[in-house]
């Protein structure tokens, strides 16, 4: 669903990105920002340190701006997740993407339904005051009961916000 060209080893992270990002947000006087990235499985910390540095720098340069991060699952490694939680974004989003029955058809095999739920639960376990958000795509043919069950599963792990989008297959 994300048509992003991947490579075994990504480009090096820009060490100035957190500072530049904070500066740009401050100059624009933004009220709310969402920081996201492609997965960086090629990095030892999967980019968690970079996410945290970006949040800290936004906070330093633009303290009134609300910050949401959309994070990968960090392979379920709690210390990497904790690094992001401890940087204190206002909202931490991690997308479950689809119903449990459709996981193997829709998602990368390294991701998983339970792992995504565990990530969202882990955020609340580390900091119960932190808002969490997830997203589900409909339009893959999942029965309504499965979609509702996914919503219940997200609620059971304390997910605060849910977005629902419709998957539309790209045309040739």
mmCIF file of N, CA and C in Angstrom, residues 19-97:
data_model
loop_
_atom_site.group_PDB
_atom_site.id
_atom_site.type_symbol
_atom_site.label_atom_id
_atom_site.label_comp_id
_atom_site.label_asym_id
_atom_site.label_seq_id
_atom_site.Cartn_x
_atom_site.Cartn_y
_atom_site.Cartn_z
ATOM 1 N N UNK A 19 17.270 19.979 14.034
ATOM 2 C CA UNK A 19 17.396 21.427 14.216
ATOM 3 C C UNK A 19 16.688 22.187 13.097
ATOM 4 N N UNK A 20 16.885 21.748 11.857
ATOM 5 C CA UNK A 20 16.235 22.407 10.715
ATOM 6 C C UNK A 20 14.719 22.282 10.794
ATOM 7 N N UNK A 21 14.250 21.130 11.205
ATOM 8 C CA UNK A 21 12.817 20.907 11.337
ATOM 9 C C UNK A 21 12.236 21.830 12.405
ATOM 10 N N UNK A 22 12.888 21.880 13.557
ATOM 11 C CA UNK A 22 12.431 22.762 14.631
ATOM 12 C C UNK A 22 12.406 24.219 14.195
ATOM 13 N N UNK A 23 13.441 24.624 13.486
ATOM 14 C CA UNK A 23 13.531 26.008 13.014
ATOM 15 C C UNK A 23 12.404 26.329 12.031
ATOM 16 N N UNK A 24 12.164 25.425 11.093
ATOM 17 C CA UNK A 24 11.111 25.638 10.092
ATOM 18 C C UNK A 24 9.737 25.727 10.748
ATOM 19 N N UNK A 25 9.466 24.842 11.671
ATOM 20 C CA UNK A 25 8.172 24.837 12.363
ATOM 21 C C UNK A 25 7.992 26.121 13.154
ATOM 22 N N UNK A 26 9.053 26.564 13.825
ATOM 23 C CA UNK A 26 8.980 27.808 14.596
ATOM 24 C C UNK A 26 8.742 29.007 13.671
ATOM 25 N N UNK A 27 9.464 29.054 12.557
ATOM 26 C CA UNK A 27 9.299 30.160 11.609
ATOM 27 C C UNK A 27 7.892 30.210 11.035
ATOM 28 N N UNK A 28 7.276 29.063 10.859
ATOM 29 C CA UNK A 28 5.935 29.001 10.287
ATOM 30 C C UNK A 28 4.846 29.170 11.358
ATOM 31 N N UNK A 29 5.248 29.201 12.615
ATOM 32 C CA UNK A 29 4.295 29.327 13.733
ATOM 33 C C UNK A 29 3.178 28.289 13.644
ATOM 34 N N UNK A 30 3.560 27.053 13.400
ATOM 35 C CA UNK A 30 2.566 25.994 13.248
ATOM 36 C C UNK A 30 1.992 25.598 14.609
ATOM 37 N N UNK A 31 0.696 25.312 14.620
ATOM 38 C CA UNK A 31 0.028 24.882 15.846
ATOM 39 C C UNK A 31 0.170 23.379 16.070
ATOM 40 N N UNK A 32 0.222 22.611 14.958
ATOM 41 C CA UNK A 32 0.221 21.154 15.057
ATOM 42 C C UNK A 32 1.045 20.596 13.911
ATOM 43 N N UNK A 33 1.917 19.650 14.214
ATOM 44 C CA UNK A 33 2.713 19.005 13.170
ATOM 45 C C UNK A 33 2.670 17.490 13.353
ATOM 46 N N UNK A 34 2.822 16.789 12.245
ATOM 47 C CA UNK A 34 2.943 15.339 12.270
ATOM 48 C C UNK A 34 4.302 14.995 11.671
ATOM 49 N N UNK A 35 5.106 14.298 12.442
ATOM 50 C CA UNK A 35 6.431 13.878 11.991
ATOM 51 C C UNK A 35 6.350 12.391 11.663
ATOM 52 N N UNK A 36 6.716 12.052 10.441
ATOM 53 C CA UNK A 36 6.677 10.665 10.015
ATOM 54 C C UNK A 36 7.933 10.363 9.211
ATOM 55 N N UNK A 37 8.101 9.117 8.844
ATOM 56 C CA UNK A 37 9.275 8.733 8.058
ATOM 57 C C UNK A 37 9.008 7.390 7.404
ATOM 58 N N UNK A 38 9.865 7.041 6.499
ATOM 59 C CA UNK A 38 9.870 5.664 6.015
ATOM 60 C C UNK A 38 10.534 4.823 7.100
ATOM 61 N N UNK A 39 10.271 3.529 7.106
ATOM 62 C CA UNK A 39 10.921 2.651 8.086
ATOM 63 C C UNK A 39 12.426 2.677 7.867
ATOM 64 N N UNK A 40 13.161 2.649 8.956
ATOM 65 C CA UNK A 40 14.618 2.601 8.866
ATOM 66 C C UNK A 40 15.136 1.352 9.568
ATOM 67 N N UNK A 41 14.668 0.199 9.080
ATOM 68 C CA UNK A 41 15.105 -1.081 9.632
ATOM 69 C C UNK A 41 16.604 -1.302 9.478
ATOM 70 N N UNK A 42 17.229 -0.525 8.600
ATOM 71 C CA UNK A 42 18.657 -0.675 8.367
ATOM 72 C C UNK A 42 19.498 -0.056 9.485
ATOM 73 N N UNK A 43 18.893 0.758 10.336
ATOM 74 C CA UNK A 43 19.613 1.404 11.426
ATOM 75 C C UNK A 43 19.498 0.574 12.699
ATOM 76 N N UNK A 44 20.540 0.599 13.511
ATOM 77 C CA UNK A 44 20.513 -0.174 14.756
ATOM 78 C C UNK A 44 19.318 0.183 15.624
ATOM 79 N N UNK A 45 18.990 1.472 15.689
ATOM 80 C CA UNK A 45 17.857 1.893 16.523
ATOM 81 C C UNK A 45 16.597 2.146 15.700
ATOM 82 N N UNK A 46 16.633 1.733 14.434
ATOM 83 C CA UNK A 46 15.507 1.859 13.506
ATOM 84 C C UNK A 46 14.960 3.278 13.394
ATOM 85 N N UNK A 47 15.797 4.252 13.705
ATOM 86 C CA UNK A 47 15.401 5.646 13.576
ATOM 87 C C UNK A 47 14.732 6.216 14.816
ATOM 88 N N UNK A 48 14.617 5.440 15.875
ATOM 89 C CA UNK A 48 13.934 5.926 17.085
ATOM 90 C C UNK A 48 14.643 7.124 17.701
ATOM 91 N N UNK A 49 15.957 7.119 17.686
ATOM 92 C CA UNK A 49 16.717 8.244 18.226
ATOM 93 C C UNK A 49 16.500 9.509 17.416
ATOM 94 N N UNK A 50 16.353 9.359 16.118
ATOM 95 C CA UNK A 50 16.130 10.512 15.241
ATOM 96 C C UNK A 50 14.736 11.093 15.475
ATOM 97 N N UNK A 51 13.737 10.207 15.608
ATOM 98 C CA UNK A 51 12.388 10.667 15.963
ATOM 99 C C UNK A 51 12.442 11.482 17.255
ATOM 100 N N UNK A 52 13.080 10.914 18.275
ATOM 101 C CA UNK A 52 13.141 11.576 19.583
ATOM 102 C C UNK A 52 13.868 12.911 19.481
ATOM 103 N N UNK A 53 14.953 12.963 18.729
ATOM 104 C CA UNK A 53 15.694 14.216 18.563
ATOM 105 C C UNK A 53 14.829 15.270 17.869
ATOM 106 N N UNK A 54 14.060 14.857 16.882
ATOM 107 C CA UNK A 54 13.165 15.795 16.186
ATOM 108 C C UNK A 54 12.121 16.356 17.146
ATOM 109 N N UNK A 55 11.521 15.493 17.955
ATOM 110 C CA UNK A 55 10.515 15.961 18.909
ATOM 111 C C UNK A 55 11.135 16.944 19.898
ATOM 112 N N UNK A 56 12.285 16.596 20.453
ATOM 113 C CA UNK A 56 12.939 17.481 21.429
ATOM 114 C C UNK A 56 13.277 18.839 20.820
ATOM 115 N N UNK A 57 13.724 18.835 19.587
ATOM 116 C CA UNK A 57 14.101 20.092 18.930
ATOM 117 C C UNK A 57 12.880 20.936 18.596
ATOM 118 N N UNK A 58 11.797 20.300 18.177
ATOM 119 C CA UNK A 58 10.556 21.051 17.940
ATOM 120 C C UNK A 58 10.109 21.688 19.243
ATOM 121 N N UNK A 59 10.146 20.924 20.318
ATOM 122 C CA UNK A 59 9.755 21.448 21.638
ATOM 123 C C UNK A 59 10.628 22.637 22.053
ATOM 124 N N UNK A 60 11.921 22.534 21.773
ATOM 125 C CA UNK A 60 12.849 23.603 22.158
ATOM 126 C C UNK A 60 12.572 24.889 21.380
ATOM 127 N N UNK A 61 12.366 24.750 20.071
ATOM 128 C CA UNK A 61 12.244 25.938 19.225
ATOM 129 C C UNK A 61 10.804 26.443 19.071
ATOM 130 N N UNK A 62 9.847 25.569 19.331
ATOM 131 C CA UNK A 62 8.445 25.953 19.146
ATOM 132 C C UNK A 62 7.596 25.282 20.235
ATOM 133 N N UNK A 63 7.751 25.708 21.478
ATOM 134 C CA UNK A 63 7.145 24.994 22.605
ATOM 135 C C UNK A 63 5.623 24.919 22.599
ATOM 136 N N UNK A 64 4.958 25.798 21.874
ATOM 137 C CA UNK A 64 3.485 25.768 21.846
ATOM 138 C C UNK A 64 2.929 24.837 20.767
ATOM 139 N N UNK A 65 3.787 24.370 19.876
ATOM 140 C CA UNK A 65 3.349 23.487 18.796
ATOM 141 C C UNK A 65 3.052 22.101 19.334
ATOM 142 N N UNK A 66 1.880 21.574 19.008
ATOM 143 C CA UNK A 66 1.566 20.188 19.356
ATOM 144 C C UNK A 66 2.249 19.277 18.346
ATOM 145 N N UNK A 67 2.823 18.185 18.850
ATOM 146 C CA UNK A 67 3.614 17.287 18.014
ATOM 147 C C UNK A 67 3.005 15.886 18.027
ATOM 148 N N UNK A 68 2.743 15.388 16.831
ATOM 149 C CA UNK A 68 2.335 13.997 16.643
ATOM 150 C C UNK A 68 3.433 13.303 15.864
ATOM 151 N N UNK A 69 3.757 12.083 16.254
ATOM 152 C CA UNK A 69 4.695 11.271 15.477
ATOM 153 C C UNK A 69 3.965 10.028 14.988
ATOM 154 N N UNK A 70 4.226 9.658 13.764
ATOM 155 C CA UNK A 70 3.707 8.415 13.189
ATOM 156 C C UNK A 70 4.891 7.484 13.065
ATOM 157 N N UNK A 71 4.905 6.460 13.904
ATOM 158 C CA UNK A 71 6.098 5.627 14.041
ATOM 159 C C UNK A 71 5.895 4.224 13.471
ATOM 160 N N UNK A 72 7.007 3.585 13.102
ATOM 161 C CA UNK A 72 6.947 2.162 12.751
ATOM 162 C C UNK A 72 6.832 1.339 14.038
ATOM 163 N N UNK A 73 6.850 0.028 13.905
ATOM 164 C CA UNK A 73 6.711 -0.813 15.101
ATOM 165 C C UNK A 73 8.031 -1.077 15.817
ATOM 166 N N UNK A 74 9.131 -0.614 15.273
ATOM 167 C CA UNK A 74 10.463 -0.830 15.864
ATOM 168 C C UNK A 74 10.685 -2.308 16.201
ATOM 169 N N UNK A 75 10.117 -3.186 15.366
ATOM 170 C CA UNK A 75 10.210 -4.647 15.553
ATOM 171 C C UNK A 75 9.746 -5.082 16.941
ATOM 172 N N UNK A 76 8.954 -4.234 17.574
ATOM 173 C CA UNK A 76 8.444 -4.568 18.898
ATOM 174 C C UNK A 76 9.447 -4.373 20.018
ATOM 175 N N UNK A 77 10.585 -3.767 19.742
ATOM 176 C CA UNK A 77 11.624 -3.572 20.763
ATOM 177 C C UNK A 77 11.247 -2.407 21.664
ATOM 178 N N UNK A 78 10.931 -2.716 22.910
ATOM 179 C CA UNK A 78 10.405 -1.734 23.847
ATOM 180 C C UNK A 78 11.370 -0.599 24.139
ATOM 181 N N UNK A 79 12.666 -0.855 24.202
ATOM 182 C CA UNK A 79 13.607 0.235 24.497
ATOM 183 C C UNK A 79 13.597 1.281 23.389
ATOM 184 N N UNK A 80 13.384 0.858 22.152
ATOM 185 C CA UNK A 80 13.315 1.809 21.043
ATOM 186 C C UNK A 80 12.017 2.603 21.111
ATOM 187 N N UNK A 81 10.934 1.927 21.423
ATOM 188 C CA UNK A 81 9.651 2.599 21.596
ATOM 189 C C UNK A 81 9.716 3.587 22.760
ATOM 190 N N UNK A 82 10.308 3.169 23.866
ATOM 191 C CA UNK A 82 10.418 4.033 25.049
ATOM 192 C C UNK A 82 11.184 5.318 24.743
ATOM 193 N N UNK A 83 12.172 5.225 23.873
ATOM 194 C CA UNK A 83 12.957 6.407 23.497
ATOM 195 C C UNK A 83 12.046 7.472 22.890
ATOM 196 N N UNK A 84 11.123 7.051 22.047
ATOM 197 C CA UNK A 84 10.185 7.991 21.422
ATOM 198 C C UNK A 84 9.185 8.495 22.459
ATOM 199 N N UNK A 85 8.626 7.601 23.257
ATOM 200 C CA UNK A 85 7.655 8.000 24.277
ATOM 201 C C UNK A 85 8.274 9.029 25.222
ATOM 202 N N UNK A 86 9.503 8.790 25.633
ATOM 203 C CA UNK A 86 10.172 9.678 26.590
ATOM 204 C C UNK A 86 10.470 11.063 26.028
ATOM 205 N N UNK A 87 10.440 11.210 24.697
ATOM 206 C CA UNK A 87 10.647 12.535 24.096
ATOM 207 C C UNK A 87 9.381 13.381 24.190
ATOM 208 N N UNK A 88 8.296 12.773 24.595
ATOM 209 C CA UNK A 88 7.026 13.418 24.917
ATOM 210 C C UNK A 88 6.314 14.142 23.769
ATOM 211 N N UNK A 89 6.125 13.447 22.640
ATOM 212 C CA UNK A 89 5.216 14.034 21.651
ATOM 213 C C UNK A 89 3.807 14.014 22.239
ATOM 214 N N UNK A 90 2.954 14.884 21.757
ATOM 215 C CA UNK A 90 1.580 14.926 22.265
ATOM 216 C C UNK A 90 0.788 13.693 21.870
ATOM 217 N N UNK A 91 1.021 13.215 20.654
ATOM 218 C CA UNK A 91 0.311 12.049 20.122
ATOM 219 C C UNK A 91 1.338 11.121 19.482
ATOM 220 N N UNK A 92 1.216 9.833 19.788
ATOM 221 C CA UNK A 92 2.060 8.837 19.127
ATOM 222 C C UNK A 92 1.138 7.927 18.334
ATOM 223 N N UNK A 93 1.332 7.939 17.031
ATOM 224 C CA UNK A 93 0.508 7.141 16.133
ATOM 225 C C UNK A 93 1.304 5.952 15.607
ATOM 226 N N UNK A 94 0.626 4.835 15.552
ATOM 227 C CA UNK A 94 1.173 3.646 14.896
ATOM 228 C C UNK A 94 -0.022 2.948 14.245
ATOM 229 N N UNK A 95 0.065 2.717 12.969
ATOM 230 C CA UNK A 95 -1.078 2.215 12.210
ATOM 231 C C UNK A 95 -1.156 0.693 12.200
ATOM 232 N N UNK A 96 -2.326 0.191 12.572
ATOM 233 C CA UNK A 96 -2.580 -1.250 12.509
ATOM 234 C C UNK A 96 -2.849 -1.668 11.063
ATOM 235 N N UNK A 97 -3.279 -0.732 10.252
ATOM 236 C CA UNK A 97 -3.471 -0.847 8.807
ATOM 237 C C UNK A 97 -4.730 -1.585 8.372
#
